mmCIF file of C-alpha atoms and ligand atoms in Angstrom:
data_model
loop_
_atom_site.group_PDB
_atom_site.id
_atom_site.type_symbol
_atom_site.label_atom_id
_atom_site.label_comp_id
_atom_site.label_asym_id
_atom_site.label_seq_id
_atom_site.Cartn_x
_atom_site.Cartn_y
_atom_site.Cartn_z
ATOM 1 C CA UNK B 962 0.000 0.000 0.000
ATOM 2 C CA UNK B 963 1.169 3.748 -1.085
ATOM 3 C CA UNK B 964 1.861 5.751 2.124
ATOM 4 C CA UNK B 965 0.199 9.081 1.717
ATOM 5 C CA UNK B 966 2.199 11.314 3.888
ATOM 6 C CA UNK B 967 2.904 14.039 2.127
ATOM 7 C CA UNK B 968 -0.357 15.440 1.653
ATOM 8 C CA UNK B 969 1.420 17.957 -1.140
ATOM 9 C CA UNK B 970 2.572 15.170 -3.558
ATOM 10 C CA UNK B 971 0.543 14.662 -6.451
ATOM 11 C CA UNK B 972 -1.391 11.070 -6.046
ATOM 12 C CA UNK B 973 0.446 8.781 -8.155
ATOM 13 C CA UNK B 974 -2.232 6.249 -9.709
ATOM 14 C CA UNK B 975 -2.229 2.817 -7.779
ATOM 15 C CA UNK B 976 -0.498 0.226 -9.687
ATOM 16 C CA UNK B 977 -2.996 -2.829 -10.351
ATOM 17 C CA UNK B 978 -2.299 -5.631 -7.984
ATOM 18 C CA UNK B 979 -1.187 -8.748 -10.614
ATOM 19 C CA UNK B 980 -3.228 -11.506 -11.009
ATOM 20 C CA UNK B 981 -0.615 -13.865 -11.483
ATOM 21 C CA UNK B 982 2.516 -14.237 -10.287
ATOM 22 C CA UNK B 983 5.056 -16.771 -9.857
ATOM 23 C CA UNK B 984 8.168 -16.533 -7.590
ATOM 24 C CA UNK B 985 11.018 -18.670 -5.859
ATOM 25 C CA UNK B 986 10.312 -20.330 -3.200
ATOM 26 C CA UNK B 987 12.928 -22.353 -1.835
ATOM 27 C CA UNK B 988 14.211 -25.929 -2.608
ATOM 28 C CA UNK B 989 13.922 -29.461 -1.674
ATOM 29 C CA UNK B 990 16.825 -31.515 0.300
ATOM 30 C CA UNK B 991 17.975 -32.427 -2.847
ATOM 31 C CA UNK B 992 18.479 -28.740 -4.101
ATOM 32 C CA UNK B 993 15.032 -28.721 -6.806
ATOM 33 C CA UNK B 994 13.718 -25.285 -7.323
ATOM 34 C CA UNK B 995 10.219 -24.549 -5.720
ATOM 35 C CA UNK B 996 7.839 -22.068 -7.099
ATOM 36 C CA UNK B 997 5.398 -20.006 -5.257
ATOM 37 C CA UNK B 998 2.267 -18.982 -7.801
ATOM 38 C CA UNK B 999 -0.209 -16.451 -6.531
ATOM 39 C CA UNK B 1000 -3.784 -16.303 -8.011
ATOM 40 C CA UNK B 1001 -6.479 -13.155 -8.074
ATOM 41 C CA UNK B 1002 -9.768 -12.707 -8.905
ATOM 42 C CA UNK B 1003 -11.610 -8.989 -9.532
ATOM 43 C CA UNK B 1004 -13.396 -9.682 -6.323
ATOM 44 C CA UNK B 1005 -10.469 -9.941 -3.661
ATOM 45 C CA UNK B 1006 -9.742 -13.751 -4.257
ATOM 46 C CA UNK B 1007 -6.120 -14.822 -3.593
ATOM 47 C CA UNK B 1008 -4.996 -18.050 -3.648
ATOM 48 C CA UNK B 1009 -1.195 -18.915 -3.253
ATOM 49 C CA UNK B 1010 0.150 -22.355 -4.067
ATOM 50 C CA UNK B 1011 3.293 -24.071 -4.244
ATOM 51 C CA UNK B 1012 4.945 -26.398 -7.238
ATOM 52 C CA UNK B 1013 6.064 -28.869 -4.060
ATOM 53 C CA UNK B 1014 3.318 -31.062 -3.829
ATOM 54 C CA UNK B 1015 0.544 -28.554 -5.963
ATOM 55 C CA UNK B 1016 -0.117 -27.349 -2.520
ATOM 56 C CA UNK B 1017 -2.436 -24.845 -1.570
ATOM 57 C CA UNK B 1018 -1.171 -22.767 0.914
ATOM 58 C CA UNK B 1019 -3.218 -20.121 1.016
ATOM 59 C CA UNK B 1020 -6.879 -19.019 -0.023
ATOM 60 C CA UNK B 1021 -7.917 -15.619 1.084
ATOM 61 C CA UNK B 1022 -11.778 -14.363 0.612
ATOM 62 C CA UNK B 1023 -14.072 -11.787 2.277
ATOM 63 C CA UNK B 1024 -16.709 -12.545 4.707
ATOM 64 C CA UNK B 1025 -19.850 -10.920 4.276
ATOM 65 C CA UNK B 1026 -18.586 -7.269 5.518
ATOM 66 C CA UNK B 1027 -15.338 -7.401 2.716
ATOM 67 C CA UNK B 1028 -12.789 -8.511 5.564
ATOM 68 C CA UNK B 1029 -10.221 -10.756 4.082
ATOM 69 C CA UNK B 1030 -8.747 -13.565 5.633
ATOM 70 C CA UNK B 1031 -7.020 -17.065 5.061
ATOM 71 C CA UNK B 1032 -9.628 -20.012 5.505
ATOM 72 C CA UNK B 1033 -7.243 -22.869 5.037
ATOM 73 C CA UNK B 1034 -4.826 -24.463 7.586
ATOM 74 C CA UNK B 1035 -1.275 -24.799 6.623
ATOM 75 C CA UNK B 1036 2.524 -23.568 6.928
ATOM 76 C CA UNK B 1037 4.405 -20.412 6.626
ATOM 77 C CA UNK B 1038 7.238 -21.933 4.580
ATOM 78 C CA UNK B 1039 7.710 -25.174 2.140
ATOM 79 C CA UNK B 1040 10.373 -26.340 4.309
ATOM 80 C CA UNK B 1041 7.504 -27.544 6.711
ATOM 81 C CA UNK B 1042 5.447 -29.082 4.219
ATOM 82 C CA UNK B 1043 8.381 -32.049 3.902
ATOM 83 C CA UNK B 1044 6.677 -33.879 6.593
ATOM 84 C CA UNK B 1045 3.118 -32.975 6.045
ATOM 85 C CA UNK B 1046 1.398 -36.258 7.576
ATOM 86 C CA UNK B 1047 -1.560 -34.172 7.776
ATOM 87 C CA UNK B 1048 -1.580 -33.399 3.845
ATOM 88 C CA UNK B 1049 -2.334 -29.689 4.282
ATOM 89 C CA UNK B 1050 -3.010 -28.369 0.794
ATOM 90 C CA UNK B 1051 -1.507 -31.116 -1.233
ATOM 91 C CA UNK B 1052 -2.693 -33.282 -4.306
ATOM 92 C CA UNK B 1053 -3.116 -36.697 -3.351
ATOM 93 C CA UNK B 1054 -2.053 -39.101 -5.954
ATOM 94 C CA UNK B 1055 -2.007 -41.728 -7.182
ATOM 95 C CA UNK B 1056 -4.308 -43.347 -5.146
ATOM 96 C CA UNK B 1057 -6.260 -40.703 -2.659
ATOM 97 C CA UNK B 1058 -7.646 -42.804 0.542
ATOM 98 C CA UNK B 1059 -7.156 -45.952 1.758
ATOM 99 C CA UNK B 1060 -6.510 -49.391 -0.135
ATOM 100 C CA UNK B 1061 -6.910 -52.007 2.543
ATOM 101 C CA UNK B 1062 -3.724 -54.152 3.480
ATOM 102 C CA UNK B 1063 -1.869 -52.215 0.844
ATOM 103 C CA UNK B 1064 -2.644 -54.439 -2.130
ATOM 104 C CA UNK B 1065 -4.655 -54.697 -5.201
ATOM 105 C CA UNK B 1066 -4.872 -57.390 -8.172
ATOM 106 C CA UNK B 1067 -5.580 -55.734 -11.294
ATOM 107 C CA UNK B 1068 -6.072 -58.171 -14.385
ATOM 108 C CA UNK B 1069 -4.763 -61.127 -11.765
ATOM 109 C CA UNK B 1070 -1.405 -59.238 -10.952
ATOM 110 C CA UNK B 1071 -1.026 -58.781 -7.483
ATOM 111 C CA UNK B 1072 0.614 -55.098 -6.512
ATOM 112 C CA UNK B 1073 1.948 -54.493 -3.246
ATOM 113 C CA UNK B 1074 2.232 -50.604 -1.834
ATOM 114 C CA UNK B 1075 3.729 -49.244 0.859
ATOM 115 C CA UNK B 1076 1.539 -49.902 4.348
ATOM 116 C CA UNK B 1077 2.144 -46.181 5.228
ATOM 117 C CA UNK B 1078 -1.518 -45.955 7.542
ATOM 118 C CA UNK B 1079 -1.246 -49.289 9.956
ATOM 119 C CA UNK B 1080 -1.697 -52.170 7.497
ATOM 120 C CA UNK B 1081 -3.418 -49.914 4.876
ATOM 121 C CA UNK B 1082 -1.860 -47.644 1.796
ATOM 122 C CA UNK B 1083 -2.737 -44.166 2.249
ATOM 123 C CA UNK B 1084 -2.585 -41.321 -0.134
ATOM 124 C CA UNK B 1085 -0.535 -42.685 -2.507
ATOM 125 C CA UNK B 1086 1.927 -44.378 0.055
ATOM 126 C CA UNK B 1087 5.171 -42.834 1.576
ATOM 127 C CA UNK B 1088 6.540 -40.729 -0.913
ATOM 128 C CA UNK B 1089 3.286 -39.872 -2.911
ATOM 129 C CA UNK B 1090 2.789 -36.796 -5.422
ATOM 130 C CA UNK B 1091 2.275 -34.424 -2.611
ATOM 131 C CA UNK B 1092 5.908 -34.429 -2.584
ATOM 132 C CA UNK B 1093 6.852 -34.538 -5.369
ATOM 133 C CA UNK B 1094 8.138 -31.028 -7.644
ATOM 134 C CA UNK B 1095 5.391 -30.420 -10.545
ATOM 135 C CA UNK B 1096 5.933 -28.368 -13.305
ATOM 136 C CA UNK B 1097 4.095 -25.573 -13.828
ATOM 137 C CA UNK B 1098 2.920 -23.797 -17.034
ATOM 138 C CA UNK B 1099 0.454 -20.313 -15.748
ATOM 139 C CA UNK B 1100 -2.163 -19.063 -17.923
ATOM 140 C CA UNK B 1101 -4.120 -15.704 -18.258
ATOM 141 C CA UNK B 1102 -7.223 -15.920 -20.416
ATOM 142 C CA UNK B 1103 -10.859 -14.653 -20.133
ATOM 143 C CA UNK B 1104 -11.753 -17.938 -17.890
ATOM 144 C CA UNK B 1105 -9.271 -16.624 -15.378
ATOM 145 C CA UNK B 1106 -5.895 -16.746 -14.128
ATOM 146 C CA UNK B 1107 -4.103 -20.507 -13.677
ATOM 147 C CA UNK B 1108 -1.578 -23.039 -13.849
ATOM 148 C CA UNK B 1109 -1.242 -26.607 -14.983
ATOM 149 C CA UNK B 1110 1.118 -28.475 -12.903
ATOM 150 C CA UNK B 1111 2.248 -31.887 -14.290
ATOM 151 C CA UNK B 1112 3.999 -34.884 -13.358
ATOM 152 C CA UNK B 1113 5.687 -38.488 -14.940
ATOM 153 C CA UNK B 1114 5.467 -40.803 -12.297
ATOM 154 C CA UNK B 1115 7.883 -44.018 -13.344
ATOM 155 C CA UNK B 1116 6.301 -47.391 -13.676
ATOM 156 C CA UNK B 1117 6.487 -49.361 -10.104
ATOM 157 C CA UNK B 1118 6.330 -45.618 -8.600
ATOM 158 C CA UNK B 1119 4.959 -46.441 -4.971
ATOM 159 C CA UNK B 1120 4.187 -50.013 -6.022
ATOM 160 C CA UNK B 1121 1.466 -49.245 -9.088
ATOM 161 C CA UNK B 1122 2.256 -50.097 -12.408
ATOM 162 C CA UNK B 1123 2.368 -47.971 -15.380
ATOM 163 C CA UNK B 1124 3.957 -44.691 -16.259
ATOM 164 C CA UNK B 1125 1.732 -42.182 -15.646
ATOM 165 C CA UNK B 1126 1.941 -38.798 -16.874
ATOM 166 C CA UNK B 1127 -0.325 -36.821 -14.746
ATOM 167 C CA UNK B 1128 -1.893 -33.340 -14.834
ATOM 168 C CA UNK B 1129 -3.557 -30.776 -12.736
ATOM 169 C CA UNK B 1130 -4.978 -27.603 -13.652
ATOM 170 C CA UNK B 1131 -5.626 -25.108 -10.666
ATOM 171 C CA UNK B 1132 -7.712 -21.815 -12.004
ATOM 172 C CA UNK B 1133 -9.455 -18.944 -10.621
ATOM 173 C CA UNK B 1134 -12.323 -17.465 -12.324
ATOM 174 C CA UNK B 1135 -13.796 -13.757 -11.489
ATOM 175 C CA UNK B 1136 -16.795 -15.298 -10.309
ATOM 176 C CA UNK B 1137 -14.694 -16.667 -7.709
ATOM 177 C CA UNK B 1138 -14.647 -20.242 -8.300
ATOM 178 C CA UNK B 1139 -11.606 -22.934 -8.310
ATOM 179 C CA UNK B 1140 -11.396 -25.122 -10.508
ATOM 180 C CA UNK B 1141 -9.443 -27.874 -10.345
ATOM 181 C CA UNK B 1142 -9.027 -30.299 -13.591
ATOM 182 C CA UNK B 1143 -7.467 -33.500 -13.023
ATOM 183 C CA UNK B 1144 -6.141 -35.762 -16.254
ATOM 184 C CA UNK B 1145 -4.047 -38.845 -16.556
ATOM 185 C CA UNK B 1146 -2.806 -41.384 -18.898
ATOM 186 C CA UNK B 1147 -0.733 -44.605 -18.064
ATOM 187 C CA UNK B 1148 1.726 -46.842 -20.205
ATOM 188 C CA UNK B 1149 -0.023 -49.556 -18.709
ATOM 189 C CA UNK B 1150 -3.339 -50.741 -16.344
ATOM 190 C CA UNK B 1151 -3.348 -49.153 -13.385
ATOM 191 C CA UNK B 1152 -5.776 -47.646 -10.612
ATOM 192 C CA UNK B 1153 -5.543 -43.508 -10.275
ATOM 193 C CA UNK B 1154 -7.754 -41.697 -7.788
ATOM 194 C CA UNK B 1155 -6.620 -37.734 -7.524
ATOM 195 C CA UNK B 1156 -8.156 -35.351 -4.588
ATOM 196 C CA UNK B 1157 -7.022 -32.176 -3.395
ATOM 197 C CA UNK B 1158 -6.686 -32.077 0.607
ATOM 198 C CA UNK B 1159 -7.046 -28.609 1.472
ATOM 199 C CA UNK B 1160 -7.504 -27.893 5.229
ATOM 200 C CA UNK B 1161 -10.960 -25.278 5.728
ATOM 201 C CA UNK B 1162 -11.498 -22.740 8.130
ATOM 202 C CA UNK B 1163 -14.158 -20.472 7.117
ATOM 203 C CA UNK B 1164 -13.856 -18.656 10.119
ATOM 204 C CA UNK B 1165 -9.859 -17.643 8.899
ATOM 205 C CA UNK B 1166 -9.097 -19.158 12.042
ATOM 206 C CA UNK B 1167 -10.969 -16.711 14.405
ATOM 207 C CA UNK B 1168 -13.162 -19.913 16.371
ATOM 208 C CA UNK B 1169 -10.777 -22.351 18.047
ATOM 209 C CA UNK B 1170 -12.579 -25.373 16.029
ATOM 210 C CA UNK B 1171 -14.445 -25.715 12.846
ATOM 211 C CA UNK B 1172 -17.315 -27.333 15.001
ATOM 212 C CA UNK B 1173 -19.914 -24.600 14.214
ATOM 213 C CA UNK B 1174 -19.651 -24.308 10.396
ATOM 214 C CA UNK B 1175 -22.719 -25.829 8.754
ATOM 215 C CA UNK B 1176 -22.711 -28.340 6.382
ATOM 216 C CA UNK B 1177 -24.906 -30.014 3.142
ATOM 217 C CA UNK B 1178 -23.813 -32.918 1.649
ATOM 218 C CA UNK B 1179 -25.453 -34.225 -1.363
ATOM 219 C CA UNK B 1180 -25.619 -37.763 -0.553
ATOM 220 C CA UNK B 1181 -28.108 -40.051 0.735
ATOM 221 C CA UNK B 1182 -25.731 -42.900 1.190
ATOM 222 C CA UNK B 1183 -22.305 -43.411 2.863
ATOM 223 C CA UNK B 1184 -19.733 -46.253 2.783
ATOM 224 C CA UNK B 1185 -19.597 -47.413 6.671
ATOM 225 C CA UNK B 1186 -15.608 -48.584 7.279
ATOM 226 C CA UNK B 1187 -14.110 -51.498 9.298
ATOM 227 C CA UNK B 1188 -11.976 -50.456 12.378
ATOM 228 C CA UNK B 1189 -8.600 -49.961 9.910
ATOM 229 C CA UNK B 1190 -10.926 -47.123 8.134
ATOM 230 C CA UNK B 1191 -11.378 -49.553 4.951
ATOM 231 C CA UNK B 1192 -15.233 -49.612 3.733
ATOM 232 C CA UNK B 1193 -17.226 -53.224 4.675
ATOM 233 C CA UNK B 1194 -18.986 -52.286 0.673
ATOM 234 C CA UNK B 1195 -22.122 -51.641 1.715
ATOM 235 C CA UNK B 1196 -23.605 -48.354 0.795
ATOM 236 C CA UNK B 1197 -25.505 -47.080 4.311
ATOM 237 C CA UNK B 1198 -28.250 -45.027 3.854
ATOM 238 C CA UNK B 1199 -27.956 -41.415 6.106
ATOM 239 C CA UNK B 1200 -31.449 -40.820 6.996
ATOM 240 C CA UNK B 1201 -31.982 -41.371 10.610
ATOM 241 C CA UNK B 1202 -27.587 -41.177 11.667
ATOM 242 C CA UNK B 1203 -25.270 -38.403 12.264
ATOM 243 C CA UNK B 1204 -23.922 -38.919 8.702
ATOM 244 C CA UNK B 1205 -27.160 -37.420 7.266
ATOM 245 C CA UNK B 1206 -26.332 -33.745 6.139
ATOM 246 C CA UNK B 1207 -28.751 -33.669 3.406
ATOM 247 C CA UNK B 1208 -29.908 -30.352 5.006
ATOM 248 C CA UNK B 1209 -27.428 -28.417 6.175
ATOM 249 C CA UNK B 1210 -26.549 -28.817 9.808
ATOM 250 C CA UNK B 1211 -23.504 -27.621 12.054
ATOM 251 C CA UNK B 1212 -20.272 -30.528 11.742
ATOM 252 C CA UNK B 1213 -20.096 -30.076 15.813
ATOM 253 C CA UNK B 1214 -23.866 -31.096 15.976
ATOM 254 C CA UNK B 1215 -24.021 -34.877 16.254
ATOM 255 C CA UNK B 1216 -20.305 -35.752 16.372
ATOM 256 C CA UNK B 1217 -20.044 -36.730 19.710
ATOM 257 C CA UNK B 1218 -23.150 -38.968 19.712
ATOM 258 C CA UNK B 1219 -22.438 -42.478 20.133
ATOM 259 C CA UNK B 1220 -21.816 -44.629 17.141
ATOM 260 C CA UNK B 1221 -19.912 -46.606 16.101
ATOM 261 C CA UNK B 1222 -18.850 -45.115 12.949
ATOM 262 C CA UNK B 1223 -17.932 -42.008 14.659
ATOM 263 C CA UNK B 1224 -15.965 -44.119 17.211
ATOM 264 C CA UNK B 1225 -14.124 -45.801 14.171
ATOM 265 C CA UNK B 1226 -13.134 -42.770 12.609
ATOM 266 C CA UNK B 1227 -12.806 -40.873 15.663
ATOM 267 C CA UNK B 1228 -15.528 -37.772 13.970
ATOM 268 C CA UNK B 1229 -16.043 -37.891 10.646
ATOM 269 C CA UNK B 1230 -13.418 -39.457 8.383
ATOM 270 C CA UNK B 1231 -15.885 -41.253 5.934
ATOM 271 C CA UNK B 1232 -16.899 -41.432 2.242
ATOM 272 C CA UNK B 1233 -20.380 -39.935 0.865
ATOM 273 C CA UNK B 1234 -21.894 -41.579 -1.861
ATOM 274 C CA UNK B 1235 -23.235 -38.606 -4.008
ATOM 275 C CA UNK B 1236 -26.714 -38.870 -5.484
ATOM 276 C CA UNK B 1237 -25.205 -37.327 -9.128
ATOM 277 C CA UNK B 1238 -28.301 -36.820 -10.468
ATOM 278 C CA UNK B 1239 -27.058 -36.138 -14.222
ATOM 279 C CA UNK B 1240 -23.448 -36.723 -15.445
ATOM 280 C CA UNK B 1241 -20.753 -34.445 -15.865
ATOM 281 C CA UNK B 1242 -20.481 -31.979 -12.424
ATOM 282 C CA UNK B 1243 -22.866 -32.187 -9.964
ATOM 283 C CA UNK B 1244 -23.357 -30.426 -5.976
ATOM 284 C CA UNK B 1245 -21.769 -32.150 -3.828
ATOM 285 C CA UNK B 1246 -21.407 -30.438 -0.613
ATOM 286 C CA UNK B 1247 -22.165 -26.615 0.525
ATOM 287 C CA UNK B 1248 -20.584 -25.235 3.792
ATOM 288 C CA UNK B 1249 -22.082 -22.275 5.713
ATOM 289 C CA UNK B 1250 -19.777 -20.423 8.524
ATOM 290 C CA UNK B 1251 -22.697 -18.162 10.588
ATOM 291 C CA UNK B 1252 -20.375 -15.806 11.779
ATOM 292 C CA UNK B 1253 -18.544 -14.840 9.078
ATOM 293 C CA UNK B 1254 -21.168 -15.587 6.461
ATOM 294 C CA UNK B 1255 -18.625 -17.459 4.280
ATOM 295 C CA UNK B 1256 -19.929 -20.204 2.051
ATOM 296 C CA UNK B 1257 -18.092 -22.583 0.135
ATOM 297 C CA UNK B 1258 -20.264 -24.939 -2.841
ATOM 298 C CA UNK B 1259 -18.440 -27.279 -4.473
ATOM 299 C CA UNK B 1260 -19.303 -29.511 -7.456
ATOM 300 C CA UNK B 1261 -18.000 -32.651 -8.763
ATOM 301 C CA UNK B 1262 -17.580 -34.689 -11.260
ATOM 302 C CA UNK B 1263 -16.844 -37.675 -8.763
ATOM 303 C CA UNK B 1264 -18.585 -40.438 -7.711
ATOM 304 C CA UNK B 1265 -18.088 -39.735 -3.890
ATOM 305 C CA UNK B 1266 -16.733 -37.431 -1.492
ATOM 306 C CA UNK B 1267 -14.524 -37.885 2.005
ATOM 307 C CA UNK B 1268 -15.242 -35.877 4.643
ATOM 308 C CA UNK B 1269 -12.749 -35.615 7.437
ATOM 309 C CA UNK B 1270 -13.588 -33.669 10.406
ATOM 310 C CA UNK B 1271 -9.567 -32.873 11.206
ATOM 311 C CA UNK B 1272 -9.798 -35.308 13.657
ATOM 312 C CA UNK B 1273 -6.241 -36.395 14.034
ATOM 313 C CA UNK B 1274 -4.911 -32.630 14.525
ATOM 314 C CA UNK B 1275 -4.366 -33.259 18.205
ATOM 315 C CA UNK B 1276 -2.273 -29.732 19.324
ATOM 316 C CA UNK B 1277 0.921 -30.406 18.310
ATOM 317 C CA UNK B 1278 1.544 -29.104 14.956
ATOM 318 C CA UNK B 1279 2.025 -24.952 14.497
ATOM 319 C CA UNK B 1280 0.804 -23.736 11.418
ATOM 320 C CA UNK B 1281 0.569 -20.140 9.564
ATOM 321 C CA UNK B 1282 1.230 -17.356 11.962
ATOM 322 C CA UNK B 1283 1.831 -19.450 14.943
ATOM 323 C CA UNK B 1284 -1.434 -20.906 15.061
ATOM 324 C CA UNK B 1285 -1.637 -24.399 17.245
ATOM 325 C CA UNK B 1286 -4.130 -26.493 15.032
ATOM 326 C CA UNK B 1287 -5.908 -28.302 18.199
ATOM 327 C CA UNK B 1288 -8.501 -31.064 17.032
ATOM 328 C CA UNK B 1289 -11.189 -30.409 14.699
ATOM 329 C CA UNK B 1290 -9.358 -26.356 13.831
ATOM 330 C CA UNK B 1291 -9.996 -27.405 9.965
ATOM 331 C CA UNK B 1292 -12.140 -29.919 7.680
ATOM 332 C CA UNK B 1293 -11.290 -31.466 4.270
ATOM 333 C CA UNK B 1294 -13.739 -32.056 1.865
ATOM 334 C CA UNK B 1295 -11.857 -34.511 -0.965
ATOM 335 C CA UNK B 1296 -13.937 -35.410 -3.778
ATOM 336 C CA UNK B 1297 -13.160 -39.003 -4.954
ATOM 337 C CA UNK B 1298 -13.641 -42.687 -6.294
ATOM 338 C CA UNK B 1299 -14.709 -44.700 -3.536
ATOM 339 C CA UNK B 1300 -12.160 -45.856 -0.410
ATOM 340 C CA UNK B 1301 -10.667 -49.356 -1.057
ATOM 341 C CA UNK B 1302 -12.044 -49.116 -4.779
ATOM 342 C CA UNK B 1303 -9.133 -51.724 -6.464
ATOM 343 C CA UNK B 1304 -9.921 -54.434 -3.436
ATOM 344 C CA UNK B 1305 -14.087 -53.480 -3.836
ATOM 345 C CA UNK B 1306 -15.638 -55.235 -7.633
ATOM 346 C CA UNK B 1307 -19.075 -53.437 -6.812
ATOM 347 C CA UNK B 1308 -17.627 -49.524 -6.031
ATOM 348 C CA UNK B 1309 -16.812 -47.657 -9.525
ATOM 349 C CA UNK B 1310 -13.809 -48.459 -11.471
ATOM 350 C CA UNK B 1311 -10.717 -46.454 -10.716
ATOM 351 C CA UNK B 1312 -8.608 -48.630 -13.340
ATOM 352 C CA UNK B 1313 -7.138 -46.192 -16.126
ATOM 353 C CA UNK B 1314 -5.736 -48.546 -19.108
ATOM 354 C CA UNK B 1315 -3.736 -46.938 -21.853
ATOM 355 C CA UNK B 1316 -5.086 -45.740 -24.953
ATOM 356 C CA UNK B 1317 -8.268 -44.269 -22.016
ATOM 357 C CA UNK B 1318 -7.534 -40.934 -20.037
ATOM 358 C CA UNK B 1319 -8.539 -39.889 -16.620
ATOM 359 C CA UNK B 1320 -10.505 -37.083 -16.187
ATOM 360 C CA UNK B 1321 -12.059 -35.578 -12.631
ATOM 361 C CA UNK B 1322 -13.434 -32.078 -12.567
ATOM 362 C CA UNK B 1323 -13.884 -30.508 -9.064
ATOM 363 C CA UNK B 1324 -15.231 -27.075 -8.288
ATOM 364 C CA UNK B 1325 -14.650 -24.715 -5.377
ATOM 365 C CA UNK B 1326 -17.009 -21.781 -5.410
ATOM 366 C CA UNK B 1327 -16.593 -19.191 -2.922
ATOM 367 C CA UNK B 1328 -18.803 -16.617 -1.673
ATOM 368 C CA UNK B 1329 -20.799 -15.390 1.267
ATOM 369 C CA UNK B 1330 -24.563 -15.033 2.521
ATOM 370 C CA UNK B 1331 -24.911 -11.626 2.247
ATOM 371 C CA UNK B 1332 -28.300 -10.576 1.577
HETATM 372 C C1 GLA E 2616 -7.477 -38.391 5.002
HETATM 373 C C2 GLA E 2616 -7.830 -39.576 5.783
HETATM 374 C C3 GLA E 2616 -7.734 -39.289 7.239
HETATM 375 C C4 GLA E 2616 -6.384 -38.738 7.590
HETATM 376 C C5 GLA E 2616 -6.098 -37.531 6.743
HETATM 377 C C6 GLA E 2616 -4.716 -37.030 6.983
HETATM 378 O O1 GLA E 2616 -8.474 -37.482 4.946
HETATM 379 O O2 GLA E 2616 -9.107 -40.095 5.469
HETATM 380 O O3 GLA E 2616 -7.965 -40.467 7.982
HETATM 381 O O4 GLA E 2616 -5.407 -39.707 7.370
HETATM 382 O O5 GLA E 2616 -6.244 -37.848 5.397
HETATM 383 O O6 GLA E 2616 -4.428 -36.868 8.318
#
């Protein structure tokens, strides 16, 4: 901001804030170059991201009197992201959620992954593509300001076969939505599930927990899990449980009630099944925060959706600006393919052969509830 002390100087005319920039921001251990790209939108939108991992490490938006503030969880620096067990911000890949004992047979190969989660895969297993350096290309055009970040992974990369070449497109349109395009292709058969794992705080951190935002999901089923988090493949219906958010209701409301889902994931840590009424992208979830009057709407073109409550923040990680992120300070909402989808015949196929392409479409939109 232009100081305007000297009350005798002619104003000089403000010089427009860019909409995309893209800047050093330090390296990995091994010496690779990380970039920081910041994204704006005509209506105060500013989302900052990192080529380590396609992490979001930022998203700033006004409540409903203009005040801007951060409403993600995360670090000050990419140095701390290098052991980011809690995936702030990243893009999961290949394979977002669990696969149960870490093992899949795909056209009567068995593949074994890396149990990185007890005797489960998580995420993509230990070194997944949330850290690994993408390369970016940014964009300007009339849709908005962007970048494309892509990725080879090697055949046998974490276990899965295939080279992949993987891309993700991150852009910010002036009627504030992110979009996030996801696209893959694979030398050979292989299973790809992508999500982004962005931490939310509508509040930009002001409430000590995330408890009171309210939330719709569009689902009228869920996929109850074993005790190891893996899904038993049966679709649960909501109505009548603590998993139905079909109209909206606060995540704090029902999540200490006793059940034994909730006891199994400790809160929420589950998988919606959306009810998708047409194809191509459809609502999947809507999220409310009553004091600040933020509201977040995102659409999918996913089968499913995982929402984690933050439950495994326990108090002793310290995140942007010295904030302690106690239990339940943030909430992901990952749109997906089912949990466990390789190991389940009856959940839809995540198996990409070559010669086919991946494609997932997820949409952020961000606004508030003024009147
Ligand atoms: C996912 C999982 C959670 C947890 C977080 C990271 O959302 O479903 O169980 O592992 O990632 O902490």
């Amino acid at each position: 901001m232009a100081a305007c002390g000297n009350k005798s100087e002619p104003a000089k005319p403000m010089a427009e804030t860019p909409r995309l920039t893209l800047a050093p921001f330090g390296q990995t251990a091994d010496g690779t170059g990380i970039d920081l790209i910041t994204l704006r939108n005509q209506r105060g939108i500013e989302i900052r991201l990192m080529t380590y991992g396609g992490i979001i490490l930022s998203i700033k938006t006004p409540d409903r009197t203009g005040v801007s503030d951060d409403i993600t969880l995360g670090y000050d620096t990419a140095a701390a992201y290098f052991k980011n067990s809690t995936y702030f911000g990243v893009l999961v890949g290949r394979y977002a959620n669990r696969i149960a004992k870490a093992k899949f047979t795909l056209d009567g190969k068995t593949y074994t992954l890396p149990a990185n989660n007890g005797v489960n895969s998580l995420h993509g297993g230990t070194i997944g593509w949330d850290q690994k350096v993408w390369k970016a290309d940014t964009f300007q055009n009339a849709g908005g300001v962007g970048v494309a970040l892509t990725l080879t992974s090697p055949d046998g990369d974490q276990g899965y076969p295939g080279e992949v070449k993987a891309k993700v497109t991150y852009t910010l349109t002036d009627d504030s939505r992110f979009v996030v395009d996801y696209d893959a292709t694979s030398s050979a058969p292989t299973v790809i599930n992508m999500t982004q794992h962005t931490y939310f705080n509508l509040t930009g951190m002001k409430a000590p927990d995330a408890l009171g935002h309210e939330l719709m999901i569009a689902a009228d089923h869920y996929t109850p899990v074993d005790d190891t988090l893996i899904p038993t493949g049966q679709l649960a219906p909501v109505k009548g449980t603590p998993f139905d958010f079909t109209v909206p209701t606060a995540i704090g409301a029902r999540i200490g009630e006793p059940n034994e889902q909730l006891t199994r994931g400790k809160g929420y840590d589950h998988n919606w099944v959306l009810r998708r009424p047409a194809e191509g992208l459809a609502l999947a979830a809507v999220v409310r925060e009553p004091f600040t009057g933020r509201t977040m709407e995102i659409t999918t073109t996913e089968p499913g959706i995982q929402f984690y409550s933050g439950n495994f923040l326990d108090g002793t990680l310290t995140g942007k600006g010295g904030k302690v992120y106690a239990q339940r300070t943030g909430f992901c909402l990952e749109t997906q393919h089912f949990p466990d989808s390789p190991n389940q015949p009856k959940f839809p196929s995540t198996v990409l052969r070559p010669g086919s392409r991946y494609t997932s479409q997820t949409v952020f939109k961000f606004g508030t509830d003024k009147k």
